[in-house]
XYZ file of C-alpha atoms in Angstrom:
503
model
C 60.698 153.408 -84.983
C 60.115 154.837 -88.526
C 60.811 151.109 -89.875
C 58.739 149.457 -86.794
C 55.784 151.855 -87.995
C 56.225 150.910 -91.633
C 56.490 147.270 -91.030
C 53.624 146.997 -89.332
C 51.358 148.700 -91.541
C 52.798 146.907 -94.582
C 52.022 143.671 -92.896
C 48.507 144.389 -92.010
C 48.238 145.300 -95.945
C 50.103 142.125 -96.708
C 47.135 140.195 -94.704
C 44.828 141.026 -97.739
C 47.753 141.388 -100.154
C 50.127 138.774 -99.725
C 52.577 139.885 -103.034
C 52.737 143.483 -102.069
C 55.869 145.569 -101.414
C 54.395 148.485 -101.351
C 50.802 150.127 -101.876
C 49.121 150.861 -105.005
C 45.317 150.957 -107.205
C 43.511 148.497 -107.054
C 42.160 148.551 -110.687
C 40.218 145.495 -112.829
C 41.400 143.095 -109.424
C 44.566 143.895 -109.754
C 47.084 145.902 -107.164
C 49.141 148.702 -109.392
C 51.886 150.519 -108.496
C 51.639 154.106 -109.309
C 54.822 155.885 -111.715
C 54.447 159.474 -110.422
C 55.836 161.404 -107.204
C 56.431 159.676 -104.045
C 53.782 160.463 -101.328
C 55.154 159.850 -97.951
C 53.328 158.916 -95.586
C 53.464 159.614 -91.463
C 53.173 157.492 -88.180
C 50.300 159.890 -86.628
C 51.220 158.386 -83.458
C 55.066 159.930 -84.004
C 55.717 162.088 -86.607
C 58.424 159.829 -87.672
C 57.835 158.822 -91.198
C 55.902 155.602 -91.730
C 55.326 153.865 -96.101
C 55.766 155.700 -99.152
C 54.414 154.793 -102.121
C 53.616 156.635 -105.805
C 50.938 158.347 -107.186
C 48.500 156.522 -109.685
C 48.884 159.647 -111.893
C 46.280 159.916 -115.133
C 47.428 156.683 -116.249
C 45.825 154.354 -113.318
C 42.612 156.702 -113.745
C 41.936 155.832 -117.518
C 43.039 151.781 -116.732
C 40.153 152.073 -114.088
C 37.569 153.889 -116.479
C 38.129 151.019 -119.114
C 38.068 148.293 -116.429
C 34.814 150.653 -114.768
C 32.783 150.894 -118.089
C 33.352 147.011 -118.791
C 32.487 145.871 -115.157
C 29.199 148.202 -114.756
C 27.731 146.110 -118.053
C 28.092 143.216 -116.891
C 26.684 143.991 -113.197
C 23.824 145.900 -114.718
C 22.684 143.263 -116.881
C 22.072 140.730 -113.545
C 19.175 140.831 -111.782
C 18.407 143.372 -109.388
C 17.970 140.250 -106.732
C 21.180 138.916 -108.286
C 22.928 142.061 -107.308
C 21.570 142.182 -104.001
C 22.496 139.004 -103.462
C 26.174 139.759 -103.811
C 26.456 142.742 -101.580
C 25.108 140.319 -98.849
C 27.712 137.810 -99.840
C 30.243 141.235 -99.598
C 29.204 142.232 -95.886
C 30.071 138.321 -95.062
C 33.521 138.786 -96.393
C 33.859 142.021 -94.312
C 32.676 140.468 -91.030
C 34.982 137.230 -91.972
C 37.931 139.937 -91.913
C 36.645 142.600 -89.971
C 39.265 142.152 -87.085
C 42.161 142.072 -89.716
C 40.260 145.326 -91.334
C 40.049 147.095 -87.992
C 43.687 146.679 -87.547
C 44.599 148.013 -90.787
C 42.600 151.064 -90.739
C 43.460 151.696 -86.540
C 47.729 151.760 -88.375
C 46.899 153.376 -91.302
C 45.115 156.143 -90.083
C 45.520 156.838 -86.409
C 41.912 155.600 -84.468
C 41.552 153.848 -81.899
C 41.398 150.257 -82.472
C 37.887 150.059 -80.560
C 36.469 152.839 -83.081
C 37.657 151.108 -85.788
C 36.105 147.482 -84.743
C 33.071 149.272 -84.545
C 33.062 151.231 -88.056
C 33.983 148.203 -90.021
C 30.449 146.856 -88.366
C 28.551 149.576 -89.741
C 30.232 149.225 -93.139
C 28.983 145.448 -93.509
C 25.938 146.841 -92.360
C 25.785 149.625 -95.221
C 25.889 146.678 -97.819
C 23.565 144.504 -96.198
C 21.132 147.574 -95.995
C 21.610 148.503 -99.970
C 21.426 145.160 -100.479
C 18.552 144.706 -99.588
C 17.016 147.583 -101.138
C 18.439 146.185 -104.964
C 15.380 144.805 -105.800
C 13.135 147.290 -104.096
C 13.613 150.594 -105.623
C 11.719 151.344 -109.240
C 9.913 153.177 -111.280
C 6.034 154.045 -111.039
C 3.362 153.821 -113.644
C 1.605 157.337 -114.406
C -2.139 157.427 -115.460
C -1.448 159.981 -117.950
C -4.815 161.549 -119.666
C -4.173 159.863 -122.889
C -4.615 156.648 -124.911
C -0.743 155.691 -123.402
C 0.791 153.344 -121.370
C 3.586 155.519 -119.359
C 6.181 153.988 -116.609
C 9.199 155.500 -115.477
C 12.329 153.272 -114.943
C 15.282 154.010 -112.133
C 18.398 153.739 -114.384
C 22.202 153.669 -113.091
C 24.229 156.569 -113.679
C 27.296 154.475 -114.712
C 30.411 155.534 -113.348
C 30.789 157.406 -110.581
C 33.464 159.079 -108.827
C 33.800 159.240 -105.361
C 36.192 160.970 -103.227
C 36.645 160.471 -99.683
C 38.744 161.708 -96.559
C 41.080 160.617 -93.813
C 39.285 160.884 -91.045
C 37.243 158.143 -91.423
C 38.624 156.115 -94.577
C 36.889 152.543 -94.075
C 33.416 153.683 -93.103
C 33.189 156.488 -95.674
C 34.322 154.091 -98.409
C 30.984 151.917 -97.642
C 29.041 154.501 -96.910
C 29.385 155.603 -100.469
C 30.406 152.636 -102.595
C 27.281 150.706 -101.045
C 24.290 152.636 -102.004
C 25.911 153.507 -105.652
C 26.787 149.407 -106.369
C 23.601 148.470 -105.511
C 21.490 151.080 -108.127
C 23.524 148.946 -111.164
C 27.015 151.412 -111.028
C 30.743 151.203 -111.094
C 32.583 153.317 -108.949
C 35.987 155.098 -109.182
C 36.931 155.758 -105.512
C 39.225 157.784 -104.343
C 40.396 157.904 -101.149
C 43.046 160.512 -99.222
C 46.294 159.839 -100.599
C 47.088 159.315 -96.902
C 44.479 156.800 -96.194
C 44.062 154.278 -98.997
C 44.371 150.962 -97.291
C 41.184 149.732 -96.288
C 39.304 151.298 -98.788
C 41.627 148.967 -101.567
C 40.586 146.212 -99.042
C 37.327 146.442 -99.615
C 37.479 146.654 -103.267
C 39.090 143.607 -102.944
C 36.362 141.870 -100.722
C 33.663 142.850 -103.187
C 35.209 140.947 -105.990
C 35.527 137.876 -103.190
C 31.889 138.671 -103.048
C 30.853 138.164 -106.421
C 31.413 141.423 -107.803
C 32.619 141.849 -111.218
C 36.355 142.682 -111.763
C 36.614 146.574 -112.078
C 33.189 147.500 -110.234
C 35.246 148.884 -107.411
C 38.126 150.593 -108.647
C 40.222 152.598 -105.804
C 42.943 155.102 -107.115
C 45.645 155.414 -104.742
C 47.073 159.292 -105.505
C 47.374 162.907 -105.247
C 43.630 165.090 -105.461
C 45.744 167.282 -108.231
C 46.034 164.213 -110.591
C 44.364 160.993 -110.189
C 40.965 163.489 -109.125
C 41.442 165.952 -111.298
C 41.786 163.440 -114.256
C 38.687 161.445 -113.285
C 36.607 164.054 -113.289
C 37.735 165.160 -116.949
C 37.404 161.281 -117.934
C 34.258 160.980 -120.394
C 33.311 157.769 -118.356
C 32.439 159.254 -115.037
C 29.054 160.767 -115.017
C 28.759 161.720 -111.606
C 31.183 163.122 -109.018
C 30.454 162.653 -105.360
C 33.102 164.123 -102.518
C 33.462 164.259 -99.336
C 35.624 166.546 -97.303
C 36.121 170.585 -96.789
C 34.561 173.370 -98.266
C 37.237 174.829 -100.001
C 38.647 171.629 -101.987
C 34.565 170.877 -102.598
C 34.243 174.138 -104.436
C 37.060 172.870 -106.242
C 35.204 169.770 -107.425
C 32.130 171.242 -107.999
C 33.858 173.539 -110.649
C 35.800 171.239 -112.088
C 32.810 168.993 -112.365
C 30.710 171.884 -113.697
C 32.578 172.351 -117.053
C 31.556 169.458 -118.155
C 28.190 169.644 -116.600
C 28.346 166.651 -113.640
C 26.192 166.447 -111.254
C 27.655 166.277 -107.503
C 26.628 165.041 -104.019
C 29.252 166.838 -101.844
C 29.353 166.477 -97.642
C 31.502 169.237 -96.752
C 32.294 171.023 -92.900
C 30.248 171.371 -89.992
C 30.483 173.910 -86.806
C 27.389 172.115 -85.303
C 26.110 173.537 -81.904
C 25.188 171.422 -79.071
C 22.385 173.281 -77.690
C 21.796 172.301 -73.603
C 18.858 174.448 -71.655
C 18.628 174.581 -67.615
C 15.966 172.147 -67.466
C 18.163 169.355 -69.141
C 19.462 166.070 -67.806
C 22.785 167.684 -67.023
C 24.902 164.861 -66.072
C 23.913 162.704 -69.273
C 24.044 165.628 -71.576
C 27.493 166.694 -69.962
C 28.698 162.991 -70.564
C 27.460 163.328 -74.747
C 29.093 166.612 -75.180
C 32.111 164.833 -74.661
C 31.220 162.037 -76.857
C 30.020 165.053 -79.445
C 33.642 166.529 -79.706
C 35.989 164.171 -78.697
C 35.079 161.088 -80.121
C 37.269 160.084 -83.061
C 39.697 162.967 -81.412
C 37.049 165.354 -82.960
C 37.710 164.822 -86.782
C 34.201 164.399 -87.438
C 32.102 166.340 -89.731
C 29.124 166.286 -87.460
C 30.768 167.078 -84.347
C 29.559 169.220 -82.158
C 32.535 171.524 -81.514
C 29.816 174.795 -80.350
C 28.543 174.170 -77.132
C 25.486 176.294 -76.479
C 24.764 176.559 -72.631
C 22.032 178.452 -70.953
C 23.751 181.332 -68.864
C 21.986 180.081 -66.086
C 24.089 176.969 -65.828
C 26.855 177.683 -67.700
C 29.585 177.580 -65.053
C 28.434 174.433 -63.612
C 27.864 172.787 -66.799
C 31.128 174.068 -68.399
C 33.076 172.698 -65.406
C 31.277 169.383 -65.895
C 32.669 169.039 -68.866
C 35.842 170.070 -68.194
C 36.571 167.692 -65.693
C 35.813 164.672 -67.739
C 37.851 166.003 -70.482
C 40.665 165.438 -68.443
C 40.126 162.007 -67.524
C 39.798 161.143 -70.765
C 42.548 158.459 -71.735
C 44.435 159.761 -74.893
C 47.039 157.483 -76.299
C 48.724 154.821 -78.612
C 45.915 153.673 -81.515
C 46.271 149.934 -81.275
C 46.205 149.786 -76.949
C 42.497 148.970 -76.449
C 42.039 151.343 -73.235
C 42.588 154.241 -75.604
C 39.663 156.213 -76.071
C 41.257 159.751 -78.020
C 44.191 158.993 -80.763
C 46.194 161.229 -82.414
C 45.150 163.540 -85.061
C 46.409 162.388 -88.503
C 48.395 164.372 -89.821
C 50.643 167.205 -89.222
C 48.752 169.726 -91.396
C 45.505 169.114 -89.569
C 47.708 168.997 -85.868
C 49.468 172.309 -86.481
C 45.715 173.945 -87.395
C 44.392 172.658 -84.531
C 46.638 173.994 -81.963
C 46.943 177.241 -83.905
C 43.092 177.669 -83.463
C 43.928 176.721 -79.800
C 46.333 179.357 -79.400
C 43.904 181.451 -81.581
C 40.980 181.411 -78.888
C 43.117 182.264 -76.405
C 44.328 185.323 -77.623
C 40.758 186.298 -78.941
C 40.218 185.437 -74.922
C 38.743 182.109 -74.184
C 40.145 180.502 -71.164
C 40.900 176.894 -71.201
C 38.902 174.959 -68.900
C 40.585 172.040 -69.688
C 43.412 170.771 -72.085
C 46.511 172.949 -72.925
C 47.937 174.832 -75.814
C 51.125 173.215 -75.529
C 52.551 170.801 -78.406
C 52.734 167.344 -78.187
C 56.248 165.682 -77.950
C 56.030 163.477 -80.066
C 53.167 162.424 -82.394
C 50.250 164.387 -82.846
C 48.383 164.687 -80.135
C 45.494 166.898 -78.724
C 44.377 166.591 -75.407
C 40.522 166.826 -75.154
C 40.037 170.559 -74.799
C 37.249 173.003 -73.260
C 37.721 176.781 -74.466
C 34.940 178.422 -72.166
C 33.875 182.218 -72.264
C 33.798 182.028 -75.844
C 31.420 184.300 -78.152
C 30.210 183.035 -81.457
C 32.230 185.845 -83.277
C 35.547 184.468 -82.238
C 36.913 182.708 -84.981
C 37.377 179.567 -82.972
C 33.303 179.547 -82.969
C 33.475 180.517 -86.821
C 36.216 178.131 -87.866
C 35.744 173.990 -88.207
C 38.617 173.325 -86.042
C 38.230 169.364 -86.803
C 39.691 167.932 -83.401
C 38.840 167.800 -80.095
C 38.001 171.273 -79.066
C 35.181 172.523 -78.130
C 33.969 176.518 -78.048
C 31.639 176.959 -74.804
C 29.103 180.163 -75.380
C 26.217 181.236 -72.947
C 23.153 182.168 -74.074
C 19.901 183.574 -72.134
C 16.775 182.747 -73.749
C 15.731 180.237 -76.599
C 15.015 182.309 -79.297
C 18.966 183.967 -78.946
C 19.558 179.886 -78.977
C 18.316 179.416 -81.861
C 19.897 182.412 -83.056
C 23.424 181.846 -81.885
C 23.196 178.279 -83.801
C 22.019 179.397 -87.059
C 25.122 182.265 -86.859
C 27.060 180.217 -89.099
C 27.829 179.330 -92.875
C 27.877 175.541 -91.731
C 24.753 173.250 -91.729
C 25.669 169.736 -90.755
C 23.864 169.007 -87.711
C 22.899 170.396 -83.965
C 21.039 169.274 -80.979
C 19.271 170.405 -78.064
C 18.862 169.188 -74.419
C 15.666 170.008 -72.865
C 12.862 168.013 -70.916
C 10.431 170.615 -72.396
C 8.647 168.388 -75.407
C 7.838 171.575 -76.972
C 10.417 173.434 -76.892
C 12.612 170.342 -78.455
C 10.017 170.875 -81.689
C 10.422 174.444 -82.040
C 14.315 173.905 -81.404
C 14.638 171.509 -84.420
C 12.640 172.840 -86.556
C 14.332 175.871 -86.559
C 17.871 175.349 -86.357
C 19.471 174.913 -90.000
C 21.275 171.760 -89.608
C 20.789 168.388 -92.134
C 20.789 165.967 -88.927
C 19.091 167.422 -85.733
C 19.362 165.561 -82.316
C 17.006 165.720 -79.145
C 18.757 164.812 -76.009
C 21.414 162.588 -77.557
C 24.144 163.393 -80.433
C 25.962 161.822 -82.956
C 23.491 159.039 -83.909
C 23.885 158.154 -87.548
C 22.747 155.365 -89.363
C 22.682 154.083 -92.997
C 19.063 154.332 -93.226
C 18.573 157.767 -92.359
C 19.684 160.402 -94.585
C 22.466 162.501 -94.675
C 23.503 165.464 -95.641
C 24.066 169.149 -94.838
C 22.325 172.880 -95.420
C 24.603 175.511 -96.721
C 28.157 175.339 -97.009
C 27.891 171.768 -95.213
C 27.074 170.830 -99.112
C 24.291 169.194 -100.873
C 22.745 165.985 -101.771
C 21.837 162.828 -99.741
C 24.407 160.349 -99.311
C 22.219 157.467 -96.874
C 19.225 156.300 -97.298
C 16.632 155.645 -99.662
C 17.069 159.518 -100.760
C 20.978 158.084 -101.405
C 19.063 155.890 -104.106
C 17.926 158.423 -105.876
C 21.319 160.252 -105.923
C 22.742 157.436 -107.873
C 19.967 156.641 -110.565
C 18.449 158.702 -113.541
C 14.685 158.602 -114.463
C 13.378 157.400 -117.311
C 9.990 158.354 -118.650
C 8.540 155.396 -121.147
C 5.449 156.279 -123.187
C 3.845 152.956 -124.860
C 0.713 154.094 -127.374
C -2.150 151.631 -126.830
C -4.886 153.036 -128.656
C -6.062 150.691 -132.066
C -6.152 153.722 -133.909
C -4.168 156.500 -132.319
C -4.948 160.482 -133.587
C -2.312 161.769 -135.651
C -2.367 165.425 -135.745
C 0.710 166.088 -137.975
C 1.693 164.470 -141.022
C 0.985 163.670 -144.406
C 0.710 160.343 -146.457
């Protein structure tokens, strides 16, 4: 089984990169194997050990700077319509493979397939959107109350580093390499050691694209090495990561001694607010969507489930009972709707917060807190009679449980939501137009929903309040993320007063 698994994803790599015999950085348009420790890698749907490959170490990262600096010259001195013509010409190379992609990223990292299909959509989307915004996004002219001429200019950063998770490797890759590539940069990305395939695809399609060799540079590696030595590398001039709380404190730090700026998108413990008056059966149906999409390894997920008392049962048990027919299985069988969660780490945390809220005393309403036998597996689970001080309404679990807490009136709502460090998102269900307006404009959450959840798109910005992080990664606020101003005074005046200075 352990060679099956590692066979398959191999080939699905081989698809793209026909000479490899095992994984490594894709640096200057060429795949290199890493020299340091072996990083294994798991079958998510198993446990049985899948590829193992080395880490790029500090070596790969100053390769990638050189081939970085050299590429971002070159793309910088195009047009800006030349540039947005290539990212169009990159989100045709990603539809012409997105099958193949969807494949790759469904082995490598444990969706299901038909999430995957979808996400590599949006990520040929994400370049066609920055695309066209490469000629579109400049500097202003300021009447200034003097004889000068003064314009400001939107200038790249250069380099950037970007670091991204497993959860959702292929869609977080464009979601950040997009907007930065089309602003005039170069981009060292780093994806989860235990995800790097289809982000070194897509490095790979860019160039097919038209990119310049070493634009895209993606470091396959350990956070402790390859990271750590990118963000001490005197090319990178920006650091942008996404991922938890803890390691983004890290980054910021690190980043910090040598004064970086960061965009970091960190946890959520978003609440899901639903009041009496709501459409109960089409709220009920999103809550599920909210948590156990993706098998609830989502940032924005909305693992707090805020019902008015008044309901509560009846909405809880709702729920509850389409949790369990929820199909949960294999990642590539197209009826799946939950996979696995990816690794072991992340599967033993979430049943131990399983086990947690039951012995704080939650009752589960549906799923179990029994392991899996084999792979890693989490069945879609309600934990009702929760309060928010329980630590599984405290903690980001990151799968697909869900904490369900009453409340009475809106204003304790409100309160209940904002009870946390997180700021990610929330949502309320109500067919009281008011109320929704007082709801989200009070709840402190980055991406607010009214009688839906989980709508994202590339346009809209992103970002969180609070220890969710900071910055704007979508958007046209993602534009100004990845450019510096420039303030250009021109003197016009025939004779201009001097009023220092001797001749």
């Amino acid at each position: 089984m352990e060679h099956n698994a590692a066979e398959q994803l191999l080939a699905a790599f081989a698809h793209f990169f026909p000479n490899a015999k095992t994984i490594g950085s894709f640096v200057g348009g060429e795949l290199i194997e890493g020299a340091g420790d072996a990083i294994q890698l798991y079958d998510a749907a198993t446990g049985k050990p899948s590829l193992a490959y080395r880490d790029g170490g500090a070596a790969v990262v100053e390769q990638a700077a050189s081939a970085a600096t050299r590429a971002q010259k070159q793309w910088w001195a195009l047009t800006h319509a030349a540039r947005g013509r290539v990212m169009f010409e990159i989100a045709r190379e990603i539809r012409k493979e997105a099958e193949q992609i969807a494949r790759l990223e469904s082995l490598g990292s444990g969706k299901p397939i038909r999430d995957c299909r979808g996400e590599v959509a949006k990520v040929a989307e994400m370049f066609e959107y920055y695309g066209g915004w490469a000629d579109k996004f400049y500097g202003d002219v300021i009447p200034v109350p003097s004889s000068h001429l003064n314009y400001t200019r939107r200038e790249p950063a250069g380099t950037v580093l970007q670091i991204t998770p497993w959860n959702a490797p292929v869609f977080t890759c464009g979601w950040q390499v997009a907007p930065a590539i089309s602003m005039g940069n170069a981009v060292l990305l780093k994806p989860s050691e235990l995800t790097p395939f289809t982000s070194l695809v897509i490095g790979l399609l860019a160039e097919r694209g038209g990119a310049p060799k070493g634009l895209i540079n993606v470091l396959a590696g350990l956070g402790q090495t390859v990271a750590q030595s990118a963000i001490a590398h005197k090319a990178v001039k920006k650091v942008v990561f996404v991922g938890s709380p803890a390691t983004g404190a890290r980054i910021a730090e690190a980043a910090a001694k040598r004064v970086l700026p960061c965009v970091l998108e960190l946890g959520g413990k978003s609440a899901n607010i639903i009041f009496a008056d709501a459409d109960l059966k089409r709220a009920a149906l999103t809550a599920q969507a909210a948590i156990f999409a993706g098998a609830g390894q989502s940032c924005v997920a909305g693992s707090r489930l805020l019902v008015q008392r008044s309901v509560y049962d009846e909405f809880v048990a709702m729920v509850a009972a389409g949790a369990k027919k929820i199909r949960v299985g294999a990642p590539l069988d197209d009826t799946t709707e939950v996979g696995p969660i990816n690794n072991r780490k992340q599967y033993d945390h979430v049943m131990s917060m399983i086990e947690k809220g039951v012995a704080e005393g939650a009752t589960l309403a549906a799923g179990t807190a029994a392991r899996s036998d084999a792979g890693y597996f989490v069945s879609p689970t309600v934990l009702a009679g929760v309060t928010n001080d329980m630590d599984v309404a405290r903690t980001e679990i990151f799968g697909p449980v869900v904490a369900a807490i009453p409340f009475d009136t809106e204003e304790e709502a409100v309160a209940i939501a904002n009870d946390t460090e997180f700021g990610l998102a929330g949502a309320v269900w109500t067919n009281d137009v008011a109320r929704s307006h007082r709801v989200a404009s009070q709840v402190d959450a980055g991406t607010f929903w009214v009688n839906g959840y989980k709508t994202i798109n590339v346009a809209s910005p992103f970002g969180g309040y609070g220890l969710s992080g900071y910055g704007r990664s979508s958007g046209v606020e993602a534009l100004y993320e990845y450019t510096q101003t420039k303030s250009v005074w021109i003197e016009t005046a025939k004779e201009p007063a001097t009023t220092f200075g001797y001749l």
